[in-house]
């Protein structure tokens, strides 16, 4: 050990300083109603979060898997890594891939919906993985509910299921009540039905997100109902 005039010790290279340990953090990204967000993960994968959604993801991926947790809706573009599968956790349901593109919709009180655009995906309940896993190929989708379990893979209308990525809204024979729930998320507005039976009417159509007024006008005309939008609230009633 060497001392200078101020008596401060200077360590020689025979004593090595400890390397600081990097702490892995879990980030939470919340996307509110009327918003969307892109997230680039540590492995270079990209996740697009739709409105009213939440994603939990680590600063970097440790161990032998890449795990994130989702509620809401997101589109995943995953970098391939055969030695470190990518997993999306929604409650007890796990979607597992090596590298691919897929969309997951997991709204509260709705069935989970998985659509595969590229590559193949395996989805399963983590409690019964060995007996109930489902393989989903490009252009297919499956749904899951607690009561019915997984559906069989079916052919998907990709333009319909991923319309939100092109800033559009697509509905296929959907009840108006569910349609307006989506309108509430996208535009951050409130919807009030003046007559309950209107909620059961069904709608098919594709609308552009930029113009709420144009969307409401098109719905009003096609369904022969009256729609008034004022003070951030949409009022819906039958035409008299």
Tab-separated table of C-alpha atoms in Angstrom, residues 61-66 83-84:
chain	number	residue	atom	x	y	z
A	61	UNK	CA	-34.361	-11.689	-19.923
A	62	UNK	CA	-32.751	-14.093	-17.473
A	63	UNK	CA	-32.702	-17.891	-17.428
A	64	UNK	CA	-34.013	-20.115	-20.210
A	65	UNK	CA	-37.173	-18.183	-21.185
A	66	UNK	CA	-38.434	-14.720	-22.143
A	83	UNK	CA	-32.786	-21.713	-26.941
A	84	UNK	CA	-34.934	-19.144	-25.145
